[in-house]
Amino acid sequence: VFRRRLKWFLVLLGLVTGAVIARLVDVQVLAVHRYEELGAQQLVRPGRYLPTPRGTIRDRHGRPLLRDEPASNICVHYKVLTFTDRDAYLRDLAYRLRRIDPRFKGQEVDDVVLALRNDITTMWAQLAEIAGRPLSEYVAQAEVLRRRVERIRRAVAPRVDEDLLEETLFHPVVTGAGGDVVLRARMELEKYPWVRVVPSTRRLDVDADVFAHLLGRTGEVGPTDLAADVYGADALRRLRPGDHCGLSGLEKLAEPVLRGTRGRVVEDPDRHTVERIEPIRGADAYLTLDADLQHEVYTYLQEAVATCADPAGGAAVVLDVETREVLALVSYPVYHYASYSDDYAMLRQETLRQPLLFRAVSGAYPPGSTCKAITLVGGLSEHVITPNTPLECAGQLRPEITDGYRCWIYNQYPGLTHGIETAETAVRDSCNIYFYKVGGLLGPERLCEWFERFGFGRTQGTGLIEESDGIVPTAAWLAEPPRLRQPQPADAWNWAIGQGEVCATPLQVANVAASVAAGRWAPVRLVRAADGRWLNPTDAPPVVFDESAVRVLRAGMWRVVNEHGGTGTKARLTANNYVMCGKTGSAQSEAVVVSRTYWLEWPDGRQETVVATTRADALAAFPEPKPRIVRSAVNERYPEVLPDQRPPAHAWFMGFTQRADTPRGAKPRADHCYAIAVLIEYGGSGGQVAAPVAQRIADWLLTHDATSTAPTTGAD
Amino acid sequence: MLSERTYRLTRLGWGLAVPVLLLAVVGLLALHATDRNVAAVEAPVTPVPADLHWTDAVISAIGANTVRQAAFFISGVVLMLLSLVPSYQKIGRFSYLLYGVLLVPLGLLVLDRYVDLPFIDLRQGARRWISLPLGLALQPSEFMKPVMILTLARYLRFRSSFRTLPGLLPPFLLTLVPMLMILRQPDLGTTLMLLPVLFSMLFVAGARKRHLALVVLTGLALLPVFYVYGMQTYQKQRVEVLWKQFTPDETWHANQGYQLRQALIALGTGGVRGQGFGQGMFIEHALLPAEHNDFIFAIIGHQWGLAGCVAVLIAFALLVFVGLEVALVTNDPFGRLLAVGVIVMIVSQALLNMCMNLGLAPITGMPLPFVSYGGSSLWANFIALGLLVNVAQRRPMLIGKPAFSHDDED
């Protein structure tokens, strides 16, 4: 029995041994090439990346607005940023310095370590002094860097006993330093073995301030940017944690073009280069904007706002009607591009001027009477009126409603009315009663459809994340909380003259003007790559309007500017060969809340009041535990008005230029046909305040020929 | 009396000595090759004081691990010789006592989970070592292996009760108690190691095949349940290595599959003839974790190639054949069970370790006997080997009286 069982046992052992031998032969003889290949990869160190500059953002003529320039990062060795291995690092350093540094010659290692520790403290103080920022900022930056490396360490710790690459590197503590700071850092800081000044780049604004909102910012990537990276599969082009990328404005929109391809150096353990890929700088992005025009328009806006009784802000947009290229996209006020990060906290607090608001595309305002253009085209196209349908202005829409639905003329000069109006004269006079009636005939649903055809309630295709949709108060929109109501016939009266819920951005209004001139709505174009490819989405389908309806409107808009008694005569051009057609608007405004009073209560029952702009700001000044906000009330509004008064209206003007010999109402020829929209917040009367700005813009355009030189898209 | 004892010692037998010496030398050489302390002396940062003590000089010349392992080896041989002196039957009488005594430190290791004992440290998430003075630390579970063999052999030697299914219960219980205690350390490898020893001893003792098959099948059926409920995530990951090693997903190979991938590369780059002693990137750049103990087989394959691996296999095969011959020749049931138990213990550890190096078995902490670095394991193996030699020495167990020996002799 025993012998037989031993045989069984031997057979089992033989089987396992056979498997071991088979696998050995497989690994060491048959698959040997595969493992040799894998082995060769073992020896290659992980590549070192070479940074690459970002592409330049240029205007339509190729003039640079924002470009990368050489700068330096002041970097500190990781072991000095951390606390865990610092002493071991300093000890190794001390052994070496004792041999080579006369300062430490012949000293005890412990004494050298002590001296080095003091050096680190001195270094941080010097760094703060040289770079001109408080020491606490660098301590915080060191903390951020340390956290990042510790996260990596936790992720790979189970299989690495040695230092990670990140734990032996110099990490940037000051980024984008230039000039004097670099020079002093080199002379005063680089004597410490743990400090290095490393070449890098920084964003330099050549001419960025009047474009500040449009250009946007770069900043450190977040998790969402990493996840949505278009180059996620390209090891050299994809974003890595700690990289900078476009976060807003054009920097984000044109990110795929502007981002360069980093280079890589791979070395074997003996530091011989195995592979070297040179970095490729980012490509340039070309705006359709004209830098000179942008500057001019900014100046005009600034002057116009300054003359207002309640100066706040403004915006202006210029489009080329034929191509829908954006020639100017101006918001006033702007912020200073270069000092943005320093000023940010202050800029955010400015609730009165709101310099961070990109008014031209983000600001949604009631469009006021400029909206009457859409109402008219809608009424004519839907055949609820004809060009000659007479509608009477009696100063009031309904005699029984005495305090509402009145014509502006009746408000300003009680007793005065427009009498019988037809389409063209109603546009010229901007008669509220006429358009109340047309809106009433159309009804809210059809009116909303026409707003949407003219581009309201959706983006105009700039592709900027800042671009607002505006508001078209459709039945579905009204049914959502917090509104929860049905559209009513009276809504149509209000919306028809651009009041009530309907809201539009200056860009949308400018595109309405362009759509009227061209007889069709089309998406705008903003930025292209060097090869001419559009970077903003231009695939929204155009909407073509009934030419016979638009003709009436164009003729009306001609009369607004060029006929005695028109509301926009201040936009009449001085140039002889061209005329402006336009529409004014004075939209009822709401005062903004500049600050609130907050009543705070502590757990022990003490109360205090604080004036602040937001709840968070109200609590920011207090240490933990935070008090509770019991109540809040408006402390200050802008503009300041008496309780029964309204603040000045937002002043609008929209229009387009055409050759003087264009037949009245005909579709203008493509050359020198520019659409312009101007908005002055709390400006009062559109005809008095906004129209002159449009006139100045048009005059400059027609004498300087912004589009005459073809956009430069090659190398400059 | 003295002359008789001397006579026994000379019968150590080259059949066991040659393979064990070969394994030990290969192990020490591989260990020396991976000893990083040697290189540290040459590094310029750490200064070498002029008045270096001679022991430090030796350590820095040969390597700290190698020196320690050599000391373990010499003391292990002494332990083996000591375990030869009393007859294995005399030792056998103390089986249950030894078993009981060893349960105490194993119990302490379990107790440390709840009460922090000063002489037990948590190392790599496990409580396996009991610290002793002089910086020594012993692993009681390693010594449990030979004691387990003694106890089982003692229990099974004259019985036939295990030929019934209920009769299998006592030997299983004897094994399960230390198994569960070792599992709590946790040490999955050593825990599972006791099972082949038990089965093979029952098998050669003549337990019914269908009974054993029933137990094995039940065990296999319970395995998935154990996998799902009884195992920690990291243990599951090690088992998953078995089928996931063929995945093309490089991130898996760079993380959970890292150790096996490195071991296979070390073996593969060794090829047929190897990189040569002290040569190859795995020696130069320390690319393989646990290269000096659990994965020393891969380092052997890296340096000496397929030839070296097969030589190690042949050495173990020699051990098996000589050991089984000892079991065959002796007709004392206790001695026979003891010999089989020792051989199974050594060879199953060896095979499991090689399989784990090659991706044929889950990666559990399992040293290669006589080769891997580690004092407790080496000592336990030498004690077990001593028992085997002990049986071999007392080979002529004739039924009749030995010649010229008389009952009334004094």
PDB file of N, CA, C and O in Angstrom, chain A residues 37-94:
ATOM      1  N   GLU A  37      12.662  42.905 -24.468  1.00  0.00           N
ATOM      2  CA  GLU A  37      12.107  44.199 -24.846  1.00  0.00           C
ATOM      3  C   GLU A  37      11.591  44.942 -23.611  1.00  0.00           C
ATOM      4  O   GLU A  37      11.879  46.119 -23.408  1.00  0.00           O
ATOM      5  N   LEU A  38      10.843  44.208 -22.807  1.00  0.00           N
ATOM      6  CA  LEU A  38      10.317  44.814 -21.576  1.00  0.00           C
ATOM      7  C   LEU A  38      11.455  45.226 -20.656  1.00  0.00           C
ATOM      8  O   LEU A  38      11.399  46.251 -19.993  1.00  0.00           O
ATOM      9  N   GLY A  39      12.494  44.409 -20.632  1.00  0.00           N
ATOM     10  CA  GLY A  39      13.653  44.711 -19.799  1.00  0.00           C
ATOM     11  C   GLY A  39      14.329  45.987 -20.237  1.00  0.00           C
ATOM     12  O   GLY A  39      14.732  46.805 -19.401  1.00  0.00           O
ATOM     13  N   ALA A  40      14.431  46.181 -21.546  1.00  0.00           N
ATOM     14  CA  ALA A  40      15.064  47.393 -22.062  1.00  0.00           C
ATOM     15  C   ALA A  40      14.291  48.626 -21.611  1.00  0.00           C
ATOM     16  O   ALA A  40      14.877  49.660 -21.296  1.00  0.00           O
ATOM     17  N   GLN A  41      12.955  48.490 -21.566  1.00  0.00           N
ATOM     18  CA  GLN A  41      12.143  49.627 -21.118  1.00  0.00           C
ATOM     19  C   GLN A  41      12.397  49.953 -19.647  1.00  0.00           C
ATOM     20  O   GLN A  41      12.246  51.098 -19.227  1.00  0.00           O
ATOM     21  N   GLN A  42      12.757  48.940 -18.879  1.00  0.00           N
ATOM     22  CA  GLN A  42      12.993  49.136 -17.455  1.00  0.00           C
ATOM     23  C   GLN A  42      14.091  50.155 -17.210  1.00  0.00           C
ATOM     24  O   GLN A  42      14.056  50.893 -16.247  1.00  0.00           O
ATOM     25  N   LEU A  43      15.074  50.136 -18.099  1.00  0.00           N
ATOM     26  CA  LEU A  43      16.256  50.933 -17.848  1.00  0.00           C
ATOM     27  C   LEU A  43      16.064  52.385 -18.201  1.00  0.00           C
ATOM     28  O   LEU A  43      16.816  53.234 -17.786  1.00  0.00           O
ATOM     29  N   VAL A  44      15.022  52.653 -19.022  1.00  0.00           N
ATOM     30  CA  VAL A  44      14.825  54.023 -19.461  1.00  0.00           C
ATOM     31  C   VAL A  44      14.163  54.795 -18.332  1.00  0.00           C
ATOM     32  O   VAL A  44      13.174  54.360 -17.766  1.00  0.00           O
ATOM     33  N   ARG A  45      14.741  55.941 -17.993  1.00  0.00           N
ATOM     34  CA  ARG A  45      14.121  56.770 -16.953  1.00  0.00           C
ATOM     35  C   ARG A  45      12.862  57.396 -17.527  1.00  0.00           C
ATOM     36  O   ARG A  45      12.788  57.626 -18.730  1.00  0.00           O
ATOM     37  N   PRO A  46      11.902  57.726 -16.689  1.00  0.00           N
ATOM     38  CA  PRO A  46      10.742  58.426 -17.205  1.00  0.00           C
ATOM     39  C   PRO A  46      11.193  59.747 -17.816  1.00  0.00           C
ATOM     40  O   PRO A  46      12.079  60.405 -17.277  1.00  0.00           O
ATOM     41  N   GLY A  47      10.629  60.088 -18.959  1.00  0.00           N
ATOM     42  CA  GLY A  47      11.118  61.237 -19.701  1.00  0.00           C
ATOM     43  C   GLY A  47      10.975  62.541 -18.934  1.00  0.00           C
ATOM     44  O   GLY A  47      10.129  62.683 -18.076  1.00  0.00           O
ATOM     45  N   ARG A  48      11.838  63.469 -19.259  1.00  0.00           N
ATOM     46  CA  ARG A  48      11.757  64.817 -18.712  1.00  0.00           C
ATOM     47  C   ARG A  48      11.084  65.660 -19.788  1.00  0.00           C
ATOM     48  O   ARG A  48      11.448  65.575 -20.963  1.00  0.00           O
ATOM     49  N   TYR A  49      10.083  66.412 -19.394  1.00  0.00           N
ATOM     50  CA  TYR A  49       9.373  67.202 -20.399  1.00  0.00           C
ATOM     51  C   TYR A  49      10.013  68.570 -20.557  1.00  0.00           C
ATOM     52  O   TYR A  49      10.499  69.157 -19.595  1.00  0.00           O
ATOM     53  N   LEU A  50      10.014  69.066 -21.791  1.00  0.00           N
ATOM     54  CA  LEU A  50      10.525  70.404 -22.074  1.00  0.00           C
ATOM     55  C   LEU A  50       9.319  71.310 -22.298  1.00  0.00           C
ATOM     56  O   LEU A  50       8.446  70.984 -23.097  1.00  0.00           O
ATOM     57  N   PRO A  51       9.254  72.441 -21.597  1.00  0.00           N
ATOM     58  CA  PRO A  51       8.064  73.295 -21.736  1.00  0.00           C
ATOM     59  C   PRO A  51       8.004  73.939 -23.120  1.00  0.00           C
ATOM     60  O   PRO A  51       9.016  74.067 -23.808  1.00  0.00           O
ATOM     61  N   THR A  52       6.786  74.322 -23.496  1.00  0.00           N
ATOM     62  CA  THR A  52       6.598  74.941 -24.794  1.00  0.00           C
ATOM     63  C   THR A  52       5.796  76.213 -24.636  1.00  0.00           C
ATOM     64  O   THR A  52       4.915  76.272 -23.792  1.00  0.00           O
ATOM     65  N   PRO A  53       6.124  77.258 -25.412  1.00  0.00           N
ATOM     66  CA  PRO A  53       5.317  78.478 -25.293  1.00  0.00           C
ATOM     67  C   PRO A  53       3.944  78.305 -25.943  1.00  0.00           C
ATOM     68  O   PRO A  53       3.764  77.493 -26.848  1.00  0.00           O
ATOM     69  N   ARG A  54       2.999  79.092 -25.445  1.00  0.00           N
ATOM     70  CA  ARG A  54       1.654  79.121 -25.975  1.00  0.00           C
ATOM     71  C   ARG A  54       1.627  80.014 -27.198  1.00  0.00           C
ATOM     72  O   ARG A  54       2.462  80.910 -27.355  1.00  0.00           O
ATOM     73  N   GLY A  55       0.660  79.782 -28.072  1.00  0.00           N
ATOM     74  CA  GLY A  55       0.534  80.589 -29.275  1.00  0.00           C
ATOM     75  C   GLY A  55       0.135  82.018 -28.951  1.00  0.00           C
ATOM     76  O   GLY A  55      -0.315  82.327 -27.861  1.00  0.00           O
ATOM     77  N   THR A  56       0.332  82.895 -29.940  1.00  0.00           N
ATOM     78  CA  THR A  56       0.008  84.309 -29.782  1.00  0.00           C
ATOM     79  C   THR A  56      -1.432  84.543 -30.234  1.00  0.00           C
ATOM     80  O   THR A  56      -1.885  83.921 -31.197  1.00  0.00           O
ATOM     81  N   ILE A  57      -2.128  85.440 -29.552  1.00  0.00           N
ATOM     82  CA  ILE A  57      -3.459  85.852 -30.016  1.00  0.00           C
ATOM     83  C   ILE A  57      -3.289  87.178 -30.743  1.00  0.00           C
ATOM     84  O   ILE A  57      -2.694  88.121 -30.212  1.00  0.00           O
ATOM     85  N   ARG A  58      -3.782  87.224 -31.983  1.00  0.00           N
ATOM     86  CA  ARG A  58      -3.567  88.397 -32.833  1.00  0.00           C
ATOM     87  C   ARG A  58      -4.896  88.966 -33.303  1.00  0.00           C
ATOM     88  O   ARG A  58      -5.903  88.267 -33.302  1.00  0.00           O
ATOM     89  N   ASP A  59      -4.880  90.230 -33.723  1.00  0.00           N
ATOM     90  CA  ASP A  59      -6.102  90.819 -34.274  1.00  0.00           C
ATOM     91  C   ASP A  59      -6.175  90.478 -35.758  1.00  0.00           C
ATOM     92  O   ASP A  59      -5.346  89.711 -36.268  1.00  0.00           O
ATOM     93  N   ARG A  60      -7.182  91.022 -36.493  1.00  0.00           N
ATOM     94  CA  ARG A  60      -7.396  90.586 -37.869  1.00  0.00           C
ATOM     95  C   ARG A  60      -6.229  90.946 -38.778  1.00  0.00           C
ATOM     96  O   ARG A  60      -6.053  90.367 -39.843  1.00  0.00           O
ATOM     97  N   HIS A  61      -5.437  91.927 -38.379  1.00  0.00           N
ATOM     98  CA  HIS A  61      -4.294  92.310 -39.210  1.00  0.00           C
ATOM     99  C   HIS A  61      -3.011  91.641 -38.739  1.00  0.00           C
ATOM    100  O   HIS A  61      -1.932  91.985 -39.211  1.00  0.00           O
ATOM    101  N   GLY A  62      -3.123  90.725 -37.806  1.00  0.00           N
ATOM    102  CA  GLY A  62      -1.934  90.005 -37.353  1.00  0.00           C
ATOM    103  C   GLY A  62      -1.184  90.690 -36.240  1.00  0.00           C
ATOM    104  O   GLY A  62      -0.123  90.231 -35.831  1.00  0.00           O
ATOM    105  N   ARG A  63      -1.724  91.785 -35.710  1.00  0.00           N
ATOM    106  CA  ARG A  63      -1.026  92.472 -34.619  1.00  0.00           C
ATOM    107  C   ARG A  63      -1.193  91.672 -33.327  1.00  0.00           C
ATOM    108  O   ARG A  63      -2.312  91.291 -32.993  1.00  0.00           O
ATOM    109  N   PRO A  64      -0.102  91.418 -32.630  1.00  0.00           N
ATOM    110  CA  PRO A  64      -0.214  90.587 -31.425  1.00  0.00           C
ATOM    111  C   PRO A  64      -0.909  91.338 -30.290  1.00  0.00           C
ATOM    112  O   PRO A  64      -0.684  92.532 -30.093  1.00  0.00           O
ATOM    113  N   LEU A  65      -1.786  90.636 -29.596  1.00  0.00           N
ATOM    114  CA  LEU A  65      -2.461  91.195 -28.433  1.00  0.00           C
ATOM    115  C   LEU A  65      -1.903  90.579 -27.151  1.00  0.00           C
ATOM    116  O   LEU A  65      -1.774  91.231 -26.137  1.00  0.00           O
ATOM    117  N   LEU A  66      -1.612  89.287 -27.251  1.00  0.00           N
ATOM    118  CA  LEU A  66      -1.206  88.542 -26.060  1.00  0.00           C
ATOM    119  C   LEU A  66      -0.238  87.477 -26.549  1.00  0.00           C
ATOM    120  O   LEU A  66      -0.566  86.723 -27.464  1.00  0.00           O
ATOM    121  N   ARG A  67       0.964  87.433 -25.985  1.00  0.00           N
ATOM    122  CA  ARG A  67       1.889  86.393 -26.423  1.00  0.00           C
ATOM    123  C   ARG A  67       2.744  85.934 -25.252  1.00  0.00           C
ATOM    124  O   ARG A  67       2.799  86.600 -24.227  1.00  0.00           O
ATOM    125  N   ASP A  68       3.358  84.794 -25.431  1.00  0.00           N
ATOM    126  CA  ASP A  68       4.244  84.287 -24.392  1.00  0.00           C
ATOM    127  C   ASP A  68       5.606  84.921 -24.543  1.00  0.00           C
ATOM    128  O   ASP A  68       6.109  85.075 -25.657  1.00  0.00           O
ATOM    129  N   GLU A  69       6.201  85.299 -23.431  1.00  0.00           N
ATOM    130  CA  GLU A  69       7.559  85.821 -23.477  1.00  0.00           C
ATOM    131  C   GLU A  69       8.400  85.012 -22.494  1.00  0.00           C
ATOM    132  O   GLU A  69       7.873  84.413 -21.550  1.00  0.00           O
ATOM    133  N   PRO A  70       9.712  84.994 -22.730  1.00  0.00           N
ATOM    134  CA  PRO A  70      10.573  84.244 -21.818  1.00  0.00           C
ATOM    135  C   PRO A  70      10.499  84.837 -20.417  1.00  0.00           C
ATOM    136  O   PRO A  70      10.452  86.054 -20.255  1.00  0.00           O
ATOM    137  N   ALA A  71      10.436  83.986 -19.448  1.00  0.00           N
ATOM    138  CA  ALA A  71      10.459  84.417 -18.053  1.00  0.00           C
ATOM    139  C   ALA A  71      11.140  83.298 -17.272  1.00  0.00           C
ATOM    140  O   ALA A  71      11.570  82.306 -17.858  1.00  0.00           O
ATOM    141  N   SER A  72      11.238  83.450 -16.003  1.00  0.00           N
ATOM    142  CA  SER A  72      11.916  82.422 -15.209  1.00  0.00           C
ATOM    143  C   SER A  72      11.068  82.030 -14.015  1.00  0.00           C
ATOM    144  O   SER A  72      10.303  82.835 -13.491  1.00  0.00           O
ATOM    145  N   ASN A  73      11.193  80.766 -13.640  1.00  0.00           N
ATOM    146  CA  ASN A  73      10.578  80.300 -12.405  1.00  0.00           C
ATOM    147  C   ASN A  73      11.674  80.157 -11.357  1.00  0.00           C
ATOM    148  O   ASN A  73      12.753  79.649 -11.652  1.00  0.00           O
ATOM    149  N   ILE A  74      11.386  80.608 -10.146  1.00  0.00           N
ATOM    150  CA  ILE A  74      12.313  80.366  -9.049  1.00  0.00           C
ATOM    151  C   ILE A  74      11.849  79.097  -8.356  1.00  0.00           C
ATOM    152  O   ILE A  74      10.732  79.028  -7.857  1.00  0.00           O
ATOM    153  N   CYS A  75      12.716  78.074  -8.412  1.00  0.00           N
ATOM    154  CA  CYS A  75      12.315  76.755  -7.942  1.00  0.00           C
ATOM    155  C   CYS A  75      13.091  76.374  -6.682  1.00  0.00           C
ATOM    156  O   CYS A  75      14.244  76.762  -6.514  1.00  0.00           O
ATOM    157  N   VAL A  76      12.427  75.596  -5.840  1.00  0.00           N
ATOM    158  CA  VAL A  76      13.042  75.146  -4.590  1.00  0.00           C
ATOM    159  C   VAL A  76      12.987  73.618  -4.560  1.00  0.00           C
ATOM    160  O   VAL A  76      11.983  73.025  -4.968  1.00  0.00           O
ATOM    161  N   HIS A  77      14.059  72.998  -4.084  1.00  0.00           N
ATOM    162  CA  HIS A  77      14.126  71.536  -4.037  1.00  0.00           C
ATOM    163  C   HIS A  77      13.041  70.984  -3.118  1.00  0.00           C
ATOM    164  O   HIS A  77      12.751  71.550  -2.053  1.00  0.00           O
ATOM    165  N   TYR A  78      12.467  69.850  -3.541  1.00  0.00           N
ATOM    166  CA  TYR A  78      11.330  69.307  -2.795  1.00  0.00           C
ATOM    167  C   TYR A  78      11.679  69.033  -1.333  1.00  0.00           C
ATOM    168  O   TYR A  78      10.864  69.236  -0.447  1.00  0.00           O
ATOM    169  N   LYS A  79      12.904  68.572  -1.085  1.00  0.00           N
ATOM    170  CA  LYS A  79      13.264  68.196   0.283  1.00  0.00           C
ATOM    171  C   LYS A  79      13.271  69.390   1.218  1.00  0.00           C
ATOM    172  O   LYS A  79      13.269  69.217   2.439  1.00  0.00           O
ATOM    173  N   VAL A  80      13.344  70.582   0.635  1.00  0.00           N
ATOM    174  CA  VAL A  80      13.283  71.772   1.474  1.00  0.00           C
ATOM    175  C   VAL A  80      11.830  72.204   1.668  1.00  0.00           C
ATOM    176  O   VAL A  80      11.483  72.836   2.671  1.00  0.00           O
ATOM    177  N   LEU A  81      10.977  71.829   0.725  1.00  0.00           N
ATOM    178  CA  LEU A  81       9.557  72.148   0.867  1.00  0.00           C
ATOM    179  C   LEU A  81       8.891  71.236   1.896  1.00  0.00           C
ATOM    180  O   LEU A  81       7.951  71.621   2.563  1.00  0.00           O
ATOM    181  N   THR A  82       9.387  70.001   1.976  1.00  0.00           N
ATOM    182  CA  THR A  82       8.768  69.044   2.880  1.00  0.00           C
ATOM    183  C   THR A  82       9.465  69.088   4.230  1.00  0.00           C
ATOM    184  O   THR A  82      10.456  69.779   4.420  1.00  0.00           O
ATOM    185  N   PHE A  83       8.932  68.359   5.198  1.00  0.00           N
ATOM    186  CA  PHE A  83       9.570  68.316   6.504  1.00  0.00           C
ATOM    187  C   PHE A  83      10.055  66.914   6.840  1.00  0.00           C
ATOM    188  O   PHE A  83      10.924  66.726   7.661  1.00  0.00           O
ATOM    189  N   THR A  84       9.462  65.915   6.156  1.00  0.00           N
ATOM    190  CA  THR A  84       9.731  64.530   6.553  1.00  0.00           C
ATOM    191  C   THR A  84      11.171  64.123   6.292  1.00  0.00           C
ATOM    192  O   THR A  84      11.814  63.546   7.147  1.00  0.00           O
ATOM    193  N   ASP A  85      11.694  64.406   5.087  1.00  0.00           N
ATOM    194  CA  ASP A  85      13.045  63.942   4.750  1.00  0.00           C
ATOM    195  C   ASP A  85      14.056  65.076   4.790  1.00  0.00           C
ATOM    196  O   ASP A  85      15.174  64.931   4.328  1.00  0.00           O
ATOM    197  N   ARG A  86      13.661  66.223   5.331  1.00  0.00           N
ATOM    198  CA  ARG A  86      14.535  67.370   5.178  1.00  0.00           C
ATOM    199  C   ARG A  86      15.882  67.148   5.860  1.00  0.00           C
ATOM    200  O   ARG A  86      16.932  67.470   5.298  1.00  0.00           O
ATOM    201  N   ASP A  87      15.877  66.563   7.054  1.00  0.00           N
ATOM    202  CA  ASP A  87      17.125  66.419   7.795  1.00  0.00           C
ATOM    203  C   ASP A  87      18.093  65.477   7.097  1.00  0.00           C
ATOM    204  O   ASP A  87      19.296  65.749   7.037  1.00  0.00           O
ATOM    205  N   ALA A  88      17.559  64.371   6.535  1.00  0.00           N
ATOM    206  CA  ALA A  88      18.436  63.442   5.823  1.00  0.00           C
ATOM    207  C   ALA A  88      19.077  64.146   4.624  1.00  0.00           C
ATOM    208  O   ALA A  88      20.271  63.983   4.350  1.00  0.00           O
ATOM    209  N   TYR A  89      18.262  64.968   3.937  1.00  0.00           N
ATOM    210  CA  TYR A  89      18.768  65.703   2.784  1.00  0.00           C
ATOM    211  C   TYR A  89      19.858  66.686   3.210  1.00  0.00           C
ATOM    212  O   TYR A  89      20.922  66.775   2.594  1.00  0.00           O
ATOM    213  N   LEU A  90      19.592  67.405   4.295  1.00  0.00           N
ATOM    214  CA  LEU A  90      20.563  68.398   4.761  1.00  0.00           C
ATOM    215  C   LEU A  90      21.854  67.723   5.231  1.00  0.00           C
ATOM    216  O   LEU A  90      22.942  68.267   5.050  1.00  0.00           O
ATOM    217  N   ARG A  91      21.727  66.545   5.816  1.00  0.00           N
ATOM    218  CA  ARG A  91      22.910  65.800   6.267  1.00  0.00           C
ATOM    219  C   ARG A  91      23.804  65.435   5.087  1.00  0.00           C
ATOM    220  O   ARG A  91      25.001  65.659   5.114  1.00  0.00           O
ATOM    221  N   ASP A  92      23.180  64.865   4.049  1.00  0.00           N
ATOM    222  CA  ASP A  92      23.952  64.523   2.849  1.00  0.00           C
ATOM    223  C   ASP A  92      24.627  65.760   2.285  1.00  0.00           C
ATOM    224  O   ASP A  92      25.791  65.730   1.879  1.00  0.00           O
ATOM    225  N   LEU A  93      23.854  66.846   2.269  1.00  0.00           N
ATOM    226  CA  LEU A  93      24.372  68.105   1.754  1.00  0.00           C
ATOM    227  C   LEU A  93      25.559  68.565   2.599  1.00  0.00           C
ATOM    228  O   LEU A  93      26.581  69.004   2.072  1.00  0.00           O
ATOM    229  N   ALA A  94      25.420  68.417   3.920  1.00  0.00           N
ATOM    230  CA  ALA A  94      26.462  68.880   4.842  1.00  0.00           C
ATOM    231  C   ALA A  94      27.767  68.127   4.609  1.00  0.00           C
ATOM    232  O   ALA A  94      28.841  68.719   4.582  1.00  0.00           O
TER     233      ALA A  94
END
